[in-house]
Amino acid sequence: MVNPSKWQRATGAEVRQACRRGELSGPTSGLALGYVQANLVILPRDWAFDFLLFCQRNPQACPILEVTDPGDPEARLVAPGSDLRTDLPAYRIWERGECVAEVSEIARWWREDSVAFLLGCSFTFEAALLQAGLRVRHIELGRNVPMFRTNIPCQAAGRFHGPLVVSMRPFPPQHVIRAIQITRRYPRAHGAPVHLGQPAAIGISDLLRPDYGDPVPVEADEIPLFWACGVTPQAALLHARPPLAITHKPGHMFVTDLLDSQLDEAI
Amino acid sequence: MVNPSKWQRATGAEVRQACRRGELSGPTSGLALGYVQANLVILPRDWAFDFLLFCQRNPQACPILEVTDPGDPEARLVAPGSDLRTDLPAYRIWERGECVAEVSEIARWWREDSVAFLLGCSFTFEAALLQAGLRVRHIELGRNVPMFRTNIPCQAAGRFHGPLVVSMRPFPPQHVIRAIQITRRYPRAHGAPVHLGQPAAIGISDLLRPDYGDPVPVEADEIPLFWACGVTPQAALLHARPPLAITHKPGHMFVTDLLDSQLDEAI
């Protein structure tokens, strides 16, 4: 049986090896504390230029940590020795924009021309918020963060386009200001919020009905803050409908060797 | 005859239109003050993924301001209404890594699959250094900045690889510290220096014999600071030898509508 506190204090490499051995198959929130976790998108080479351009044009939603060479399953920069085909707890297989399977390894779907994109993740700035003494509601409630499709269009790139997806975290006013100051230091983990206070202005009609994740209440003395979200590329995949795409299962991230502090641009 | 002070106070769009009409063919240093200028690299679509990846992996040398869609000669994000085929004062045409022509417009070389890369340029942080009261030697001397090939390899990407090229600016110790603090605010204009004080440690044997640009003396009480340089991709082109590439002529940049202050990440 998995001992969660053991994996809390593990390194990124230890978590990846446990995934590879099949010992870890659940969400990675709270594991290998201090190590940067990443969203994963894998596409065939002939779709990779459009998607790399999509990331470059929408850096708050899609902050690139690494892009692998075609056919190379190792994240040589952020996780030397890793194997992206086995080192995540769970994957999703997408065909023509539809999720057709959830699997624990992807050897069968990996191709000679597969290109893997690792994108920064909000776990990094949430760790910084917690360290600064801010309370992060969905973590306290043990829920997934609520995420919403907005009416803000992403900058299109070739076949990729779609709405910006945002995650929402409520704070009292003094902590709103502090949260903006803290998260702006992490542009490779979505950076500062993109909106606050007026959900309707960005096309969100009901904060209690997120499009992804779990609902989280906003108290009367709180203001909702909205960050660009790593689910945005999955929304763009729905539109682009590539023949094959592979992503992480939401919440089941790739754990790198990078330290959260290495993404802190204020250091 | 060109009146330089007129173009100093011009907008980016006015400088581009003057280039288009053939009225401006010289270096753009000091023109349209306050507007961001950019390095240009144009490649065929099937070389663009490798080069985009090269830029992504070497962001200090190749900070991306915009990448155009294949075949689209307009920089829609940073200079709406522009035409990259005519709006620079001078271009260089490269065949298999060799510069074969310098021209004032590139209509004949533009292809249906041409992709243009606009990369940030040190003019942006030099303006910030001058505004902070620092003296920038090569500007005072009316010379081009000295640039050196180092022994620091860039992260390769597909067919693109090569040494990091750096530019050198000398400062007295107090201004070294200030210059680091100021330039770190502009990651999309090369950001903080990559080295200081020990040229031999990065493979530079003689500061008075730069590989590109003009020599600039370092006084006894000064320390040389080295920044990643936008000439780095031209060094990588030499190695990759694509059938066709088009760049700006050094010093003859593309002037955007962006303001220098928009690249200041501290704002």
Tab-separated table of C-alpha atoms in Angstrom, chain B residues 5-267:
chain	number	residue	atom	x	y	z
B	5	SER	CA	16.418	63.800	-35.705
B	6	LYS	CA	13.147	63.474	-37.641
B	7	TRP	CA	13.436	59.678	-37.516
B	8	GLN	CA	14.497	59.705	-33.864
B	9	ARG	CA	11.066	61.028	-32.935
B	10	ALA	CA	9.186	58.920	-35.500
B	11	THR	CA	6.940	55.991	-34.599
B	12	GLY	CA	7.812	52.417	-35.475
B	13	ALA	CA	5.180	52.476	-38.238
B	14	GLU	CA	6.658	55.661	-39.740
B	15	VAL	CA	10.132	54.116	-39.897
B	16	ARG	CA	8.727	50.963	-41.517
B	17	GLN	CA	6.872	53.013	-44.130
B	18	ALA	CA	10.018	55.017	-44.898
B	19	CYS	CA	11.887	51.742	-45.434
B	20	ARG	CA	9.073	50.534	-47.694
B	21	ARG	CA	9.289	53.698	-49.796
B	22	GLY	CA	13.071	53.283	-50.024
B	23	GLU	CA	13.753	56.460	-48.012
B	24	LEU	CA	15.663	54.682	-45.235
B	25	SER	CA	18.417	52.191	-45.977
B	26	GLY	CA	20.889	52.684	-43.089
B	27	PRO	CA	21.216	51.324	-39.542
B	28	THR	CA	18.212	51.784	-37.252
B	29	SER	CA	20.126	52.507	-34.032
B	30	GLY	CA	18.664	55.668	-32.525
B	31	LEU	CA	15.596	55.706	-34.798
B	32	ALA	CA	12.023	55.672	-33.428
B	33	LEU	CA	13.310	55.962	-29.880
B	34	GLY	CA	11.148	54.083	-27.390
B	35	TYR	CA	9.991	51.480	-29.915
B	36	VAL	CA	11.204	47.892	-29.736
B	37	GLN	CA	13.453	46.802	-32.610
B	38	ALA	CA	13.817	43.199	-33.690
B	39	ASN	CA	16.198	40.745	-35.322
B	40	LEU	CA	14.693	38.937	-38.337
B	41	VAL	CA	15.178	35.338	-39.503
B	42	ILE	CA	13.048	33.904	-42.332
B	43	LEU	CA	13.091	30.174	-43.116
B	44	PRO	CA	11.051	27.731	-45.172
B	45	ARG	CA	8.295	25.958	-43.257
B	46	ASP	CA	10.125	22.631	-43.105
B	47	TRP	CA	13.041	24.299	-41.290
B	48	ALA	CA	10.823	26.384	-39.031
B	49	PHE	CA	10.067	23.747	-36.381
B	50	ASP	CA	13.754	23.072	-35.737
B	51	PHE	CA	14.485	26.789	-35.543
B	52	LEU	CA	11.502	27.553	-33.309
B	53	LEU	CA	12.745	24.805	-31.012
B	54	PHE	CA	16.274	26.249	-31.158
B	55	CYS	CA	14.876	29.629	-30.049
B	56	GLN	CA	12.784	28.019	-27.336
B	57	ARG	CA	15.834	26.165	-25.990
B	58	ASN	CA	18.113	29.216	-26.144
B	59	PRO	CA	15.807	32.003	-25.010
B	60	GLN	CA	18.495	34.404	-23.844
B	61	ALA	CA	20.086	34.502	-27.288
B	62	CYS	CA	16.828	34.109	-29.251
B	63	PRO	CA	13.953	35.755	-27.351
B	64	ILE	CA	10.895	35.387	-29.575
B	65	LEU	CA	8.717	38.452	-30.111
B	66	GLU	CA	6.631	36.924	-32.904
B	67	VAL	CA	6.577	34.017	-35.350
B	68	THR	CA	4.408	34.548	-38.435
B	69	ASP	CA	2.124	31.981	-40.041
B	70	PRO	CA	3.672	30.270	-43.099
B	71	GLY	CA	3.385	32.550	-46.131
B	72	ASP	CA	2.091	35.545	-44.175
B	73	PRO	CA	4.473	38.532	-44.511
B	74	GLU	CA	2.670	40.632	-41.865
B	75	ALA	CA	3.826	40.774	-38.243
B	76	ARG	CA	0.225	40.841	-37.013
B	77	LEU	CA	1.002	40.913	-33.302
B	78	VAL	CA	3.884	43.345	-32.928
B	79	ALA	CA	3.392	45.485	-36.074
B	80	PRO	CA	-0.090	45.242	-37.615
B	81	GLY	CA	-0.094	46.472	-41.219
B	82	SER	CA	3.606	45.768	-41.667
B	83	ASP	CA	5.158	43.926	-44.609
B	84	LEU	CA	8.286	42.015	-43.638
B	85	ARG	CA	9.331	41.856	-47.310
B	86	THR	CA	9.877	45.623	-47.556
B	87	ASP	CA	9.831	47.226	-44.103
B	88	LEU	CA	13.487	46.775	-43.103
B	89	PRO	CA	16.235	49.047	-44.428
B	90	ALA	CA	18.397	46.114	-45.569
B	91	TYR	CA	18.363	42.311	-45.708
B	92	ARG	CA	20.818	39.499	-46.179
B	93	ILE	CA	20.077	36.456	-48.366
B	94	TRP	CA	21.683	33.176	-47.262
B	95	GLU	CA	21.990	30.024	-49.373
B	96	ARG	CA	23.280	26.862	-47.667
B	97	GLY	CA	24.712	28.968	-44.839
B	98	GLU	CA	26.511	31.479	-47.032
B	99	CYS	CA	25.508	35.100	-47.405
B	100	VAL	CA	25.014	35.580	-51.154
B	101	ALA	CA	23.409	39.038	-51.340
B	102	GLU	CA	22.469	42.186	-49.452
B	103	VAL	CA	19.221	43.703	-50.693
B	104	SER	CA	16.680	46.399	-49.797
B	105	GLU	CA	13.573	44.238	-50.287
B	106	ILE	CA	12.965	40.507	-50.563
B	107	ALA	CA	9.859	40.045	-52.740
B	108	ARG	CA	11.810	37.751	-55.082
B	109	TRP	CA	12.907	35.440	-52.241
B	110	TRP	CA	9.635	35.309	-50.321
B	111	ARG	CA	7.883	31.925	-50.638
B	112	GLU	CA	4.431	30.550	-49.960
B	113	ASP	CA	5.914	28.624	-47.042
B	114	SER	CA	8.180	31.342	-45.599
B	115	VAL	CA	8.030	31.679	-41.809
B	116	ALA	CA	9.435	34.856	-40.209
B	117	PHE	CA	10.928	34.972	-36.720
B	118	LEU	CA	11.248	38.318	-34.927
B	119	LEU	CA	13.668	38.187	-31.999
B	120	GLY	CA	14.277	40.812	-29.326
B	121	CYS	CA	17.316	43.060	-29.585
B	122	SER	CA	19.720	44.729	-27.165
B	123	PHE	CA	18.648	48.244	-28.237
B	124	THR	CA	15.779	47.830	-25.750
B	125	PHE	CA	17.972	47.286	-22.701
B	126	GLU	CA	20.574	49.816	-23.877
B	127	ALA	CA	17.832	52.465	-23.826
B	128	ALA	CA	17.067	51.446	-20.239
B	129	LEU	CA	20.767	51.614	-19.272
B	130	LEU	CA	21.090	55.114	-20.763
B	131	GLN	CA	17.920	56.271	-19.019
B	132	ALA	CA	19.383	55.045	-15.723
B	133	GLY	CA	22.417	57.262	-16.299
B	134	LEU	CA	24.853	54.503	-17.251
B	135	ARG	CA	27.349	55.206	-20.009
B	136	VAL	CA	27.348	52.698	-22.854
B	137	ARG	CA	30.810	52.858	-24.367
B	138	HIS	CA	30.199	51.732	-27.960
B	139	ILE	CA	27.327	54.190	-28.281
B	140	GLU	CA	29.531	57.031	-27.000
B	141	LEU	CA	32.203	55.984	-29.499
B	142	GLY	CA	29.672	55.743	-32.335
B	143	ARG	CA	30.625	52.112	-32.951
B	144	ASN	CA	28.787	48.848	-33.336
B	145	VAL	CA	28.826	46.710	-30.189
B	146	PRO	CA	31.687	44.118	-30.106
B	147	MET	CA	30.449	40.523	-30.393
B	148	PHE	CA	32.292	37.252	-29.746
B	149	ARG	CA	31.753	33.571	-30.432
B	150	THR	CA	32.153	31.790	-27.078
B	151	ASN	CA	32.992	28.222	-26.112
B	152	ILE	CA	29.488	27.889	-24.633
B	153	PRO	CA	27.469	25.570	-26.883
B	154	CYS	CA	23.850	26.420	-27.526
B	155	GLN	CA	21.274	23.730	-26.834
B	156	ALA	CA	20.964	22.066	-30.245
B	157	ALA	CA	17.571	21.601	-31.919
B	158	GLY	CA	17.337	19.357	-34.960
B	159	ARG	CA	19.726	20.730	-37.577
B	160	PHE	CA	20.495	23.911	-35.629
B	161	HIS	CA	23.494	24.055	-33.308
B	162	GLY	CA	26.465	26.306	-32.712
B	163	PRO	CA	28.211	28.486	-30.155
B	164	LEU	CA	26.559	31.145	-28.067
B	165	VAL	CA	27.522	34.568	-29.416
B	166	VAL	CA	27.775	37.341	-26.827
B	167	SER	CA	28.009	41.123	-26.952
B	168	MET	CA	30.367	42.952	-24.562
B	169	ARG	CA	29.866	46.204	-22.703
B	170	PRO	CA	32.378	47.410	-20.051
B	171	PHE	CA	31.308	49.153	-16.821
B	172	PRO	CA	32.883	50.222	-13.527
B	173	PRO	CA	31.947	47.901	-10.614
B	174	GLN	CA	29.015	49.910	-9.221
B	175	HIS	CA	27.503	50.134	-12.676
B	176	VAL	CA	28.096	46.425	-13.281
B	177	ILE	CA	25.714	45.706	-10.438
B	178	ARG	CA	23.204	48.270	-11.667
B	179	ALA	CA	23.433	47.013	-15.256
B	180	ILE	CA	22.631	43.468	-14.091
B	181	GLN	CA	19.636	44.709	-12.113
B	182	ILE	CA	18.320	46.734	-15.040
B	183	THR	CA	18.810	44.273	-17.880
B	184	ARG	CA	17.296	41.337	-15.980
B	185	ARG	CA	13.982	43.188	-16.311
B	186	TYR	CA	14.061	42.612	-20.100
B	187	PRO	CA	14.148	38.836	-20.722
B	188	ARG	CA	12.681	39.398	-24.201
B	189	ALA	CA	15.679	41.620	-25.012
B	190	HIS	CA	18.348	39.093	-23.894
B	191	GLY	CA	17.845	39.771	-20.168
B	192	ALA	CA	20.686	39.673	-17.631
B	193	PRO	CA	24.287	39.069	-18.714
B	194	VAL	CA	25.496	35.480	-19.092
B	195	HIS	CA	29.064	36.147	-17.881
B	196	LEU	CA	31.340	38.821	-16.515
B	197	GLY	CA	34.936	39.588	-15.794
B	198	GLN	CA	36.736	36.535	-17.219
B	199	PRO	CA	36.621	36.475	-21.004
B	200	ALA	CA	39.046	33.525	-21.218
B	201	ALA	CA	36.643	31.370	-19.199
B	202	ILE	CA	34.127	31.531	-22.060
B	203	GLY	CA	36.681	31.149	-24.835
B	204	ILE	CA	37.393	34.796	-25.651
B	205	SER	CA	41.139	35.274	-26.064
B	206	ASP	CA	41.331	38.938	-27.089
B	207	LEU	CA	38.683	41.505	-26.205
B	208	LEU	CA	40.063	43.862	-28.828
B	209	ARG	CA	39.451	41.378	-31.648
B	210	PRO	CA	35.700	40.765	-31.763
B	211	ASP	CA	34.252	38.226	-34.208
B	212	TYR	CA	31.518	40.676	-35.224
B	213	GLY	CA	31.097	44.439	-34.744
B	214	ASP	CA	33.773	46.903	-33.654
B	215	PRO	CA	36.455	46.715	-30.932
B	216	VAL	CA	35.766	48.669	-27.735
B	217	PRO	CA	38.476	49.157	-25.080
B	218	VAL	CA	37.965	48.003	-21.465
B	219	GLU	CA	39.578	50.512	-19.063
B	220	ALA	CA	41.641	49.418	-16.040
B	221	ASP	CA	38.848	50.180	-13.553
B	222	GLU	CA	36.213	48.447	-15.650
B	223	ILE	CA	34.764	44.933	-15.818
B	224	PRO	CA	33.486	43.500	-19.088
B	225	LEU	CA	29.892	42.272	-19.048
B	226	PHE	CA	28.717	39.724	-21.625
B	227	TRP	CA	25.152	39.374	-22.871
B	228	ALA	CA	23.650	36.638	-25.081
B	229	CYS	CA	23.422	38.136	-28.556
B	230	GLY	CA	20.950	38.069	-31.432
B	231	VAL	CA	23.743	37.115	-33.836
B	232	THR	CA	23.686	33.615	-32.266
B	233	PRO	CA	21.032	32.349	-34.722
B	234	GLN	CA	23.137	33.550	-37.658
B	235	ALA	CA	26.022	31.427	-36.336
B	236	ALA	CA	23.609	28.476	-36.103
B	237	LEU	CA	22.451	29.079	-39.699
B	238	LEU	CA	26.053	28.638	-40.815
B	239	HIS	CA	25.991	25.124	-39.353
B	240	ALA	CA	22.451	24.148	-40.398
B	241	ARG	CA	22.921	25.324	-44.004
B	242	PRO	CA	19.252	25.597	-45.004
B	243	PRO	CA	18.708	26.010	-48.776
B	244	LEU	CA	17.391	29.534	-48.202
B	245	ALA	CA	17.355	31.898	-45.255
B	246	ILE	CA	16.765	35.631	-45.047
B	247	THR	CA	17.894	37.839	-42.162
B	248	HIS	CA	18.161	41.554	-41.465
B	249	LYS	CA	21.534	43.112	-42.227
B	250	PRO	CA	23.239	43.544	-38.820
B	251	GLY	CA	22.175	46.835	-37.238
B	252	HIS	CA	19.384	47.274	-39.805
B	253	MET	CA	16.508	46.055	-37.673
B	254	PHE	CA	12.745	45.697	-37.969
B	255	VAL	CA	11.055	48.433	-35.895
B	256	THR	CA	7.862	47.223	-34.195
B	257	ASP	CA	4.887	49.006	-32.635
B	258	LEU	CA	5.820	47.620	-29.206
B	259	LEU	CA	7.143	50.098	-26.672
B	260	ASP	CA	10.359	49.293	-24.800
B	261	SER	CA	8.346	49.629	-21.588
B	262	GLN	CA	6.113	46.752	-22.732
B	263	LEU	CA	9.122	44.424	-22.520
B	264	ASP	CA	9.918	45.572	-18.977
B	265	GLU	CA	8.849	42.611	-16.842
B	266	ALA	CA	9.294	44.680	-13.699
B	267	ILE	CA	6.326	46.861	-14.627
